[in-house]
Coordinates of C-alpha atoms in Angstrom, one line a residue:
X166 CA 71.6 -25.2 -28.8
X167 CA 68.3 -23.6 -28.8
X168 CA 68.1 -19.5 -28.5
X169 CA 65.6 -18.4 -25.7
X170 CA 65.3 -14.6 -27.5
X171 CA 61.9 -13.2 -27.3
X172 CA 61.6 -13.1 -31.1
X173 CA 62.5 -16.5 -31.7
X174 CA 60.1 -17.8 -28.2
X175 CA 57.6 -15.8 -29.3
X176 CA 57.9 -17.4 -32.7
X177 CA 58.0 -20.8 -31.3
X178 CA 54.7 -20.4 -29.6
X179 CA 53.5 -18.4 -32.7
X180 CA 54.2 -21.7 -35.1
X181 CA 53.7 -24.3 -32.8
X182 CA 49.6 -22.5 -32.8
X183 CA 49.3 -22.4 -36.6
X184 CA 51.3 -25.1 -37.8
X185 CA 54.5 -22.5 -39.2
X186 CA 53.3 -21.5 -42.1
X187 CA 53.5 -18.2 -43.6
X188 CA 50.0 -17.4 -44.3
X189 CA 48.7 -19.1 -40.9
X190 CA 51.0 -17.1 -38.7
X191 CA 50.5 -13.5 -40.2
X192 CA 46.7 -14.4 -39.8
X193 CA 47.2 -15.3 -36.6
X194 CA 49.2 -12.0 -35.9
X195 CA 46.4 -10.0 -37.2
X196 CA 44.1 -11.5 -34.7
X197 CA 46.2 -10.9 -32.1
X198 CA 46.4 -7.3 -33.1
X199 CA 42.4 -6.6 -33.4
X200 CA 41.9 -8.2 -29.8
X201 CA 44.9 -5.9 -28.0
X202 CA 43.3 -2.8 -29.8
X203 CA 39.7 -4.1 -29.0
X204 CA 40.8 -4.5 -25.3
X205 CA 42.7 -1.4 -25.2
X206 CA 39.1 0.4 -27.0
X207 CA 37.1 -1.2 -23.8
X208 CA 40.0 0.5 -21.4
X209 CA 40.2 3.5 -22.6
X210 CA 36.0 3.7 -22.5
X211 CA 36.0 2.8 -18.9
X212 CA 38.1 5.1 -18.1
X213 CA 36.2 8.0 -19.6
X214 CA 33.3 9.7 -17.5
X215 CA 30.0 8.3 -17.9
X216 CA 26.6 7.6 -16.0
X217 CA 27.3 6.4 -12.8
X218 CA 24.7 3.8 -12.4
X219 CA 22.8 2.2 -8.6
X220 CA 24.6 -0.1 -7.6
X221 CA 23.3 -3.5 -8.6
X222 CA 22.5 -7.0 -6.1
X223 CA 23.8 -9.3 -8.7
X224 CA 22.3 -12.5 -9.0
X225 CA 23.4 -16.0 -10.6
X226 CA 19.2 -17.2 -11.6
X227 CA 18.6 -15.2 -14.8
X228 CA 15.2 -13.9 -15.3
X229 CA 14.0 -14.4 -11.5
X230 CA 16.8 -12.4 -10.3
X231 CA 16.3 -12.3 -6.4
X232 CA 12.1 -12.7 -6.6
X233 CA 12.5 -15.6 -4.3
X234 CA 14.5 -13.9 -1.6
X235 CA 12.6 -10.5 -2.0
X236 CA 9.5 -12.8 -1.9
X237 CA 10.3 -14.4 1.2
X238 CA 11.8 -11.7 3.8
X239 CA 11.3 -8.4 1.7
X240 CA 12.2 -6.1 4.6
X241 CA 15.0 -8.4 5.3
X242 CA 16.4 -8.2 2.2
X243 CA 16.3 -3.9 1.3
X244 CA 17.4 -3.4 5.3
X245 CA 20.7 -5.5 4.1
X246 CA 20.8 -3.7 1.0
X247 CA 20.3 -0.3 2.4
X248 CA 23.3 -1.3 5.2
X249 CA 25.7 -2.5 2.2
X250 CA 24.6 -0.6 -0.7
X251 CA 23.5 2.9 0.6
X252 CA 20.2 4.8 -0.1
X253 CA 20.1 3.7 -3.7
X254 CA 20.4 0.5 -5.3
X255 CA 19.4 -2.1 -8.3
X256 CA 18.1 -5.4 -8.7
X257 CA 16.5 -7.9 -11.1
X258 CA 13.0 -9.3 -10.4
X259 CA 11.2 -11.4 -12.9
X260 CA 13.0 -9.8 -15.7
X261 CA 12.7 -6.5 -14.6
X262 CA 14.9 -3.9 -12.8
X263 CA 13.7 -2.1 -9.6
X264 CA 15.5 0.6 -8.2
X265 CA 14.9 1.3 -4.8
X266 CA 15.0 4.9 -3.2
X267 CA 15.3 4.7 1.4
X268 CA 15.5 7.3 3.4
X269 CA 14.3 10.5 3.2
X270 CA 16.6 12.1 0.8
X271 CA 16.4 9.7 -1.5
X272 CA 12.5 8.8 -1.3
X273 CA 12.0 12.7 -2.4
X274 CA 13.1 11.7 -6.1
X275 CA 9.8 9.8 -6.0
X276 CA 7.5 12.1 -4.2
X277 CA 8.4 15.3 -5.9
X278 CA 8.3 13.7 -9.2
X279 CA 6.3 14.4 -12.5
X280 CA 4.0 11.7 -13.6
X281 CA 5.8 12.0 -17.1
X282 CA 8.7 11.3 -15.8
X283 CA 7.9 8.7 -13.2
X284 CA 5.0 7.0 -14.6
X285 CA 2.4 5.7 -12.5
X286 CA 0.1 3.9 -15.2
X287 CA 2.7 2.1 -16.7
X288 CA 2.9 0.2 -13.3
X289 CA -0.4 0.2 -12.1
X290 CA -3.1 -0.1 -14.8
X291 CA -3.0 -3.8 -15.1
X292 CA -3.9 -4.3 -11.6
X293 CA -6.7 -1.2 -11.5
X294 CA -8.2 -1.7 -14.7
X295 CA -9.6 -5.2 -14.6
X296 CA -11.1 -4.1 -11.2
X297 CA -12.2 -0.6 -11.5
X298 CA -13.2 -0.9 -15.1
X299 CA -11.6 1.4 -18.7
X300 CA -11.9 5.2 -18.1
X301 CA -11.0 5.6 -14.4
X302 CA -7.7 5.7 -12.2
X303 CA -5.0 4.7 -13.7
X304 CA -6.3 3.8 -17.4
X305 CA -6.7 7.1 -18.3
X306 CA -4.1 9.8 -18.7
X307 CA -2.8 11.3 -15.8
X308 CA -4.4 14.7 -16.5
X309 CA -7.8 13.0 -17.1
X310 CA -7.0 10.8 -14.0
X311 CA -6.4 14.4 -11.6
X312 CA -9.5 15.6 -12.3
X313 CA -11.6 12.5 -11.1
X314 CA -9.3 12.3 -7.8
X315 CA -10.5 16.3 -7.5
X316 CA -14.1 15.0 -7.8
X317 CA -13.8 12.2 -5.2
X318 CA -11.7 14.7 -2.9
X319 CA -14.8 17.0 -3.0
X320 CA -17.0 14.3 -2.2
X321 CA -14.5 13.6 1.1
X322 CA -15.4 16.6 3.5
X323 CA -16.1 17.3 6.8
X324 CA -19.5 17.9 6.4
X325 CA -19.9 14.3 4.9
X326 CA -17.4 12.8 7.9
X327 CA -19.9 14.1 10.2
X328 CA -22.5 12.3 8.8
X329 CA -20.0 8.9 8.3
X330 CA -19.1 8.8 11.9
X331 CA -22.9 7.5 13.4
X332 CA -23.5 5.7 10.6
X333 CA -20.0 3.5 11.2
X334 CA -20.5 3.2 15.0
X335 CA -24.3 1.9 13.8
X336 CA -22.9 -0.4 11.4
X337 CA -20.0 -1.4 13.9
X338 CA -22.3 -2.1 17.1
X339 CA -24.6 -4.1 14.9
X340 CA -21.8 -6.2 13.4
X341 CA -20.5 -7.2 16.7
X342 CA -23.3 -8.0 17.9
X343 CA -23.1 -11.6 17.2
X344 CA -19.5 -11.8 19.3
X345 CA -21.5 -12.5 22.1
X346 CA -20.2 -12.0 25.4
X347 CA -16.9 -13.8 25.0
X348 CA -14.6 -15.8 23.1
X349 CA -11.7 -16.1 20.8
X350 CA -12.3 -14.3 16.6
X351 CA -10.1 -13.8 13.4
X352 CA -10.0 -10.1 13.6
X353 CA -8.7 -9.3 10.1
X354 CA -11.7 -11.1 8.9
X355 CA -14.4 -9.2 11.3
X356 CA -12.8 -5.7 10.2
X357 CA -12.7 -7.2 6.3
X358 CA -16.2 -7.5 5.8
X359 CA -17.5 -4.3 8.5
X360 CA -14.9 -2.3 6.4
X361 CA -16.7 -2.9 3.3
X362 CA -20.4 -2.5 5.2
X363 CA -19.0 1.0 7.1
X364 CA -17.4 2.1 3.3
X365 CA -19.9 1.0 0.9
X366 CA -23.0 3.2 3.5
X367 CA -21.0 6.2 3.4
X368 CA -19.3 6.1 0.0
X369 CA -21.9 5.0 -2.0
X370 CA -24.9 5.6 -0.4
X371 CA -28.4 3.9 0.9
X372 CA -29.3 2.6 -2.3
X373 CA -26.3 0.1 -2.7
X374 CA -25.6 -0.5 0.8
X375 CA -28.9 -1.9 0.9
X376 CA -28.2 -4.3 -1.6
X377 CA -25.0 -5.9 0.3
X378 CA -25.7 -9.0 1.2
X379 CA -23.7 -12.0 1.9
X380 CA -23.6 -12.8 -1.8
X381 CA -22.9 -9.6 -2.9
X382 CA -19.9 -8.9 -0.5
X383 CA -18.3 -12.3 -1.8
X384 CA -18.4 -10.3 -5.0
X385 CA -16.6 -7.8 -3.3
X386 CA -13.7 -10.6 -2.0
X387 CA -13.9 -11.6 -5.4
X388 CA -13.2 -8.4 -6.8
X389 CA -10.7 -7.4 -4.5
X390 CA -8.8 -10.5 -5.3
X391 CA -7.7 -9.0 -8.0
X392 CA -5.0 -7.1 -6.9
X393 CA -2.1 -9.8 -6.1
X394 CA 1.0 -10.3 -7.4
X395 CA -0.5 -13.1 -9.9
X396 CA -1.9 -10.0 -11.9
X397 CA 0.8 -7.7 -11.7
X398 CA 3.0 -9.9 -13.1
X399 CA 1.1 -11.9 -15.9
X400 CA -1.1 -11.0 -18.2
X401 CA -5.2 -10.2 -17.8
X402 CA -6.3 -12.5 -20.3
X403 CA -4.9 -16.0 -18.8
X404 CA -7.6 -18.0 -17.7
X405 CA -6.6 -18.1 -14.0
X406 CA -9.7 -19.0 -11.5
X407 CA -9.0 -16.0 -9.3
X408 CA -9.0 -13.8 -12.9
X409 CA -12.2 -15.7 -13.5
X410 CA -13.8 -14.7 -10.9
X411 CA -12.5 -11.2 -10.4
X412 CA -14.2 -10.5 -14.0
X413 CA -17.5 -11.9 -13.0
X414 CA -17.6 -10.0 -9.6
X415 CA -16.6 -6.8 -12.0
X416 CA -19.5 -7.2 -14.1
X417 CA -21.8 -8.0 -11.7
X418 CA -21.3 -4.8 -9.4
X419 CA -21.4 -3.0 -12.3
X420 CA -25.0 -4.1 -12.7
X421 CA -25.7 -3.4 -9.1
X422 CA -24.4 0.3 -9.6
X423 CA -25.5 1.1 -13.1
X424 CA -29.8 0.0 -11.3
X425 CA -28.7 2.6 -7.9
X426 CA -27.2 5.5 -10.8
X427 CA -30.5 5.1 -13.2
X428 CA -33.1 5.3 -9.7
X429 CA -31.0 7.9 -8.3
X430 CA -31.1 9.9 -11.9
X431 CA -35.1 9.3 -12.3
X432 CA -36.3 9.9 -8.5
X433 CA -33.9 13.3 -8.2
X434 CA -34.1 12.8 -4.7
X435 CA -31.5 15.6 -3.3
X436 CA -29.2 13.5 -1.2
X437 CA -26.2 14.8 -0.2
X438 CA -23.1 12.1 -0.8
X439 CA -20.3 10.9 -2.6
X440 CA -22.7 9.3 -5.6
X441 CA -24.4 12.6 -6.0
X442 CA -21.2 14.2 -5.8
X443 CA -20.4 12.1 -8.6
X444 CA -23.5 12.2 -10.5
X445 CA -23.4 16.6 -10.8
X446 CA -19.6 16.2 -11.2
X447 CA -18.1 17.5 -14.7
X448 CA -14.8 17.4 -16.4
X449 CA -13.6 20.9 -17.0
X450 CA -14.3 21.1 -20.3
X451 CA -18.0 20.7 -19.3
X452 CA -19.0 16.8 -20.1
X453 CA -20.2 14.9 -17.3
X454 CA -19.2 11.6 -16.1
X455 CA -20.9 8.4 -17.8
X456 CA -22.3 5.7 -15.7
X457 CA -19.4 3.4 -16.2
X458 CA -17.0 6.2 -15.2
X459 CA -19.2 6.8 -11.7
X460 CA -19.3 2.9 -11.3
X461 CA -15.9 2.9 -11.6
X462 CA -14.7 5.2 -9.8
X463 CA -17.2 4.0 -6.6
X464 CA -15.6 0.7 -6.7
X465 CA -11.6 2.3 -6.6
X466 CA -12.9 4.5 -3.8
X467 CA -14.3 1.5 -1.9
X468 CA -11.5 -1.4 -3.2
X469 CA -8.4 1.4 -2.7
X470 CA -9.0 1.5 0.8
X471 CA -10.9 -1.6 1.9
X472 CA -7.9 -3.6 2.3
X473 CA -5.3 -1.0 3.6
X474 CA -8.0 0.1 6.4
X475 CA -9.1 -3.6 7.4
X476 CA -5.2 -4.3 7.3
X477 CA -4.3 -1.4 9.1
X478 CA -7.3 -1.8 11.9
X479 CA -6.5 -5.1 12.5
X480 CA -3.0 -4.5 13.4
X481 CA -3.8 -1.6 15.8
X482 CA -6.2 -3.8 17.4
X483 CA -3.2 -6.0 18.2
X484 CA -0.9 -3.7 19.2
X485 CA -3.4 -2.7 22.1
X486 CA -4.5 -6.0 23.5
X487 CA -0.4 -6.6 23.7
X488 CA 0.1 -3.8 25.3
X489 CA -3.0 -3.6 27.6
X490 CA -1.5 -0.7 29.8
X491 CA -2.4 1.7 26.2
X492 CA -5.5 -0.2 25.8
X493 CA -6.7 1.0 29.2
X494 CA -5.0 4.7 28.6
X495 CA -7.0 4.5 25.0
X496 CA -10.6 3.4 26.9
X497 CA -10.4 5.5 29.4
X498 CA -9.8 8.4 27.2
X499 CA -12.9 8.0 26.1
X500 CA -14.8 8.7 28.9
X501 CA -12.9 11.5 29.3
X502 CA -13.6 12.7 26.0
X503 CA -16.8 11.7 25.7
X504 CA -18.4 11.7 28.8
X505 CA -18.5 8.6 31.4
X506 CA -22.0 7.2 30.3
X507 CA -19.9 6.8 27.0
X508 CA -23.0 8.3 24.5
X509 CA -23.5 8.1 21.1
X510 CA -19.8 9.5 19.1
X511 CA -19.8 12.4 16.9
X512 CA -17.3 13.6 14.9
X513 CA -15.5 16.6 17.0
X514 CA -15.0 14.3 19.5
X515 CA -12.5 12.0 17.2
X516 CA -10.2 14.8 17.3
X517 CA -9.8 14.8 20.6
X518 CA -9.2 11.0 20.9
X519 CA -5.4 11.9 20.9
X520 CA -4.1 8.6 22.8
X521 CA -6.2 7.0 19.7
X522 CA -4.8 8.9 17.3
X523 CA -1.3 8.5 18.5
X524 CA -1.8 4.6 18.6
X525 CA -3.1 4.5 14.9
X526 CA 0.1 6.7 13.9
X527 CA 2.3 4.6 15.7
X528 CA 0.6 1.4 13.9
X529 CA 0.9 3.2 10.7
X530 CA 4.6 3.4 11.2
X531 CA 5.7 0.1 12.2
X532 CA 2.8 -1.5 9.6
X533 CA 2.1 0.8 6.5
X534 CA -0.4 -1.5 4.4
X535 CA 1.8 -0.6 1.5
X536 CA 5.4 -1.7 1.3
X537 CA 6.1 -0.3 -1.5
X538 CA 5.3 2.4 -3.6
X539 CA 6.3 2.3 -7.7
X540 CA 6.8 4.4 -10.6
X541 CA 8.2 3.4 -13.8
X542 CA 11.4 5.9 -15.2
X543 CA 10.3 7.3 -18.4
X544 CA 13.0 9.7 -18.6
X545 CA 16.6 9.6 -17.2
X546 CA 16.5 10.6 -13.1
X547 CA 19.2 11.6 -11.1
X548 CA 19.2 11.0 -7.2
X549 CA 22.2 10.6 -4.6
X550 CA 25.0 10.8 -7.8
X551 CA 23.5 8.3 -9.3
X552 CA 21.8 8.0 -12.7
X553 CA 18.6 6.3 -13.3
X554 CA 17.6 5.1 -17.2
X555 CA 14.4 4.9 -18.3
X556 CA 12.5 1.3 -17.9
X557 CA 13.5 1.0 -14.3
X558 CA 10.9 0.2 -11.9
X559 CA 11.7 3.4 -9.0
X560 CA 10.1 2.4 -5.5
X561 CA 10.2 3.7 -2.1
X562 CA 8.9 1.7 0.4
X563 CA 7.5 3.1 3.7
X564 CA 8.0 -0.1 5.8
X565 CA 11.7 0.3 5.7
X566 CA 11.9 4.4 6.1
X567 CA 9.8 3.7 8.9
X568 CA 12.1 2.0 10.8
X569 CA 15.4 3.1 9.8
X570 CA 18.1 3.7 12.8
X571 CA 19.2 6.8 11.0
X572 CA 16.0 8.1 11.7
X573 CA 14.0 6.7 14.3
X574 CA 14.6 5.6 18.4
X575 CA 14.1 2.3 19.7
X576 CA 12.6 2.3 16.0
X577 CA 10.9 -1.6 16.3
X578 CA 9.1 -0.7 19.5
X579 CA 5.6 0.1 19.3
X580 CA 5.6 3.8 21.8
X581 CA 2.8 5.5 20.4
X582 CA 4.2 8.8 22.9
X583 CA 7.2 9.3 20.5
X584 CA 4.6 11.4 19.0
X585 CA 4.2 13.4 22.0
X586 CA 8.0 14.8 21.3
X587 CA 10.5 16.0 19.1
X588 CA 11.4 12.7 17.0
X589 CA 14.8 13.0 15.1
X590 CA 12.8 12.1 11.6
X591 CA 10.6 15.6 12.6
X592 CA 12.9 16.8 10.0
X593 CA 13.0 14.9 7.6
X594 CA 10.4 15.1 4.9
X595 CA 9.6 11.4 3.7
X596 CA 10.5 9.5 7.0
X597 CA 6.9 9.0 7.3
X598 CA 5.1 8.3 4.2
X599 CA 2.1 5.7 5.0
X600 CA -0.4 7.8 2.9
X601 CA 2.1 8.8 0.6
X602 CA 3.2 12.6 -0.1
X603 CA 3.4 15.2 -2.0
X604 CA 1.4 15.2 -5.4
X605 CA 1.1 11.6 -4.8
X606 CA -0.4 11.7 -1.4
X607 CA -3.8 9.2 -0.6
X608 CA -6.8 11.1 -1.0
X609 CA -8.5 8.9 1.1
X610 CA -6.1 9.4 4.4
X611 CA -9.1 11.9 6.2
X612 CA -11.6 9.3 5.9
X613 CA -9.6 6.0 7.1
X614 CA -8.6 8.3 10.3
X615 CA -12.0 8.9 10.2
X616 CA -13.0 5.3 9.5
X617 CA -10.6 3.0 11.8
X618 CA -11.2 5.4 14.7
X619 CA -14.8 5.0 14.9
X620 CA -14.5 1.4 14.6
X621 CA -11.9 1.1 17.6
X622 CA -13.4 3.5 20.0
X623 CA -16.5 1.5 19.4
X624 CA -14.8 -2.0 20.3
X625 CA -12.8 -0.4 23.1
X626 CA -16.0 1.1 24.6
X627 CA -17.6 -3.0 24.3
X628 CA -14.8 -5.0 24.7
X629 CA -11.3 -5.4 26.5
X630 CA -8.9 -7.5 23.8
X631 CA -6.0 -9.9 24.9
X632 CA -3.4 -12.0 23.0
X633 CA -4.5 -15.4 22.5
X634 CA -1.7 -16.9 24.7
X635 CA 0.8 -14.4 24.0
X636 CA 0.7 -14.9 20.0
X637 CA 1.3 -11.8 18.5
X638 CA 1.0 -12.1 14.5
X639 CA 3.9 -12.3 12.3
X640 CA 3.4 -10.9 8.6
X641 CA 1.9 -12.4 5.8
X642 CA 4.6 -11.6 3.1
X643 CA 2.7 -13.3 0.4
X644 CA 0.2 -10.8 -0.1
X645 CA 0.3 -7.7 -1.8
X646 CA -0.7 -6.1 1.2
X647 CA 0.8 -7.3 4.0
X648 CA -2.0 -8.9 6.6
X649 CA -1.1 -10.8 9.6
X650 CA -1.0 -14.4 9.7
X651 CA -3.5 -16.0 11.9
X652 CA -5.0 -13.2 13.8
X653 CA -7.0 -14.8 16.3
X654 CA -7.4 -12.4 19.1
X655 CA -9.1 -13.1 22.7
X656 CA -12.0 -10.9 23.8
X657 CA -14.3 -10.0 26.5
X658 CA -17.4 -7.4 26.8
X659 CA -16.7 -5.0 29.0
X660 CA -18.7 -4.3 32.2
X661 CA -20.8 -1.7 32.9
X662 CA -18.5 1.1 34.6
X663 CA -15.0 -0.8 34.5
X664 CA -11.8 0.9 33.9
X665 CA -10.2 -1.0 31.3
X666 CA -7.9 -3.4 31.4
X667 CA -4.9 -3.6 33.3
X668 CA -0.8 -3.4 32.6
X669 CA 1.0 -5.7 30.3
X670 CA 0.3 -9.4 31.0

């Protein structure tokens, strides 16, 4: 009869594996004995404190990780992480890890942080530096980097607005010009190139304005084509067309600037703007700036906010033809402002375009040109309980505090008179971030203010604008910056003395 013991089943199994021999069965015993005190080492590990880490999306594609859902809906997909996850979370893009900060609370790791410990070169340089050039922005070190934004800041007063603001109703007037009386335009495309005309006559002055031509501001598309997610996430050297061609339009604005710096430098013509600024600048340890370091830093002044003010002015413009009863509030306010024979703006008057102002807030909110904002973890960062290791990519993105119910009413609607009010994200620090904050805030915010609402009391003082059939754009996710998609919009030039247009079709 067999015996059903545990020493003698156990020794069944035990020979029945290793054949019964002596040798094979104390071997296989010692095996046995390593893995239960390896497992039991891996227990007792877990079970001790140690970082507790974001949680992390996981994802069964290795290397891509979620790039093709992010990719596709990127709002979509944090607003369903934020809901399951919480404020902080993990995931795996192209081989890297990105760590997301939302809400307020969380966001203020980011803003408040050191450059040393959340990098911002180590993210950014290989899109800046094959567009602005070595020596500027973010291919310097950070220190180095401060000091030039001090200079440009300097450069960015109100005495200089005052001058911008005729100089970008000029430009605008003579631009639209050619609209005619009526008629049916791409509007990112119109505010694409009069952004670059308005920017390049005030940042950089007569001498290269003068010189933008058609060719010349293809350079420019060229150029600014270099900031897309091709050359964030491969390297510079690959012999891409769109890499091609963003070195050639590199090296040929340079030319164009280095010719305006030299004539500036011979004639000493006292002119008071932003290349002058530039020219008398010096580091604090006395050396002045080189050529290449004013070239530079004139094309990141122009290229940094080109494509977040065209993106941003284009959605504000659609905003108010769908909602027509603002449109009317917006023109209407100027006469009030301004006077009813509308004259020539001026820049104390822009300040008091507060229906304007409130409408190019409310845009901001509902479509910040930047989703997201990055800094790569040098050091280890602590946020919400959570632990942070260096190498992960830390974002915020202002698209999705902008709209989070935690923080904002009816938080999808466009209502530029929230503004008028106590909001519930008043309070909170980083609800609203579409400039940035903190040390890291845009330097540039004054002038695009400054900029966009020159351009749209211009156009609302010649046209009234209308949804082409009701079509109101959907985003353009593909794109760094996120532009609408077809944005045809429906116009007609205003008559002499009428009110503006009407309520909501």
């Amino acid at each position: 009869m067999a015996r059903v013991g545990g020493s003698e089943a156990g020794g069944s199994v035990l020979g029945q594996v290793t054949g019964g021999s002596l040798p094979s069965t104390l071997l296989a015993a010692c095996l046995f004995t390593l893995s239960l005190g390896y497992l039991l080492r891996r227990a007792r590990a877990r079970s001790k404190p140690g970082p507790k880490f974001p949680p992390h999306i996981f994802s069964p594609i290795p290397f891509l990780g979620h790039a093709v859902a992010f990719g596709r809906s990127p709002i979509e997909f944090l607003e369903n992480a934020y809901e399951k996850y919480g404020p902080v979370f993990s995931f795996t893009m192209v081989g890297k890890t990105f760590t997301y900060l939302l809400g307020s609370d969380a966001a203020a790791l980011l803003f408040n942080s050191k450059n040393e410990d959340l990098n911002a070169e180590d993210v950014y340089s290989r899109l800046t530096t094959p567009v602005f050039g070595k020596g500027v922005a973010y291919d310097v070190p950070n220190p180095v980097f401060l000091e030039q934004k001090k200079m440009l800041k300097t450069g960015l007063n109100i005495t200089h607005f005052k001058q911008h603001v005729p100089l970008i109703e000029k430009e605008t007037k003579e631009y639209f010009a050619s609209w005619g009386e009526s008629g049916e335009k791409n509007l990112f495309e119109a505010l694409s190139e009069l952004i670059i005309l308005t920017a390049s006559h005030c940042l950089h002055g007569r001498e290269i304005r003068s010189q933008l031509t058609e060719k010349v501001a293809q350079l420019y598309a060229d150029l600014d084509g270099g900031f897309s997610h091709a050359a964030w996430l491969l390297p510079g050297w690959l012999p891409l067309p769109s890499f091609r061609r963003r070195d050639r339009a590199h090296r040929a604005i340079k030319k164009i600037f280095y010719e305006a710096i030299q004539r500036r430098r011979e004639t000493r013509e006292p002119v008071d703007d932003i290349l002058q600024t530039l020219l008398d600048a010096s580091y604090k340890d006395g050396r002045p700036l080189t050529d290449d370091e004013v070239a530079g830093m004139l094309i990141g002044l122009l290229l940094a906010g080109q494509h977040t003010s065209s993106t941003t002015g284009t959605w504000l413009g659609f905003f108010l033809a769908r909602d027509r009863r603002v449109q009317a509030q917006c023109f209407e306010e100027q006469k009030r402002v301004c006077g009813d024979d509308l004259p020539p703006l001026n820049f104390d008057q822009l300040k008091d375009l507060t229906v304007l102002d409130r409408c190019l807030k409310e845009t901001l909110r509902l479509r910040p040109p930047i989703m997201t904002m990055m800094r790569m973890a040098r050091t280890t960062q602590t946020v919400a309980g959570y632990t942070i290791p260096p190498g992960h990519q830390v974002c915020v993105s202002p698209t999705v505090n902008h709209r989070l119910r935690d923080s904002w009413i009816e938080r999808l609607d466009f209502n530029p008179d929230r503004y008028l009010q106590e909001n519930p994200a008043a309070g909170e620090k980083f609800a609203y971030v579409p400039f940035g904050a903190g040390r890291h805030r845009c330097i540039g915010e004054n002038f695009a203010y400054v900029q966009i609402k020159t351009i749209w009391s211009t156009l609302l003082r010649l046209y009234d604008f209308e949804l082409l059939d009701g079509y109101f754009p959907t985003v353009n996710y593909t794109t760094m910056i996120h532009t609408p998609n077809n944005p045809v919009v429906r116009y007609r030039r205003r008559l002499a003395g009428e009110a503006g247009g009407g309520g909501r079709p």
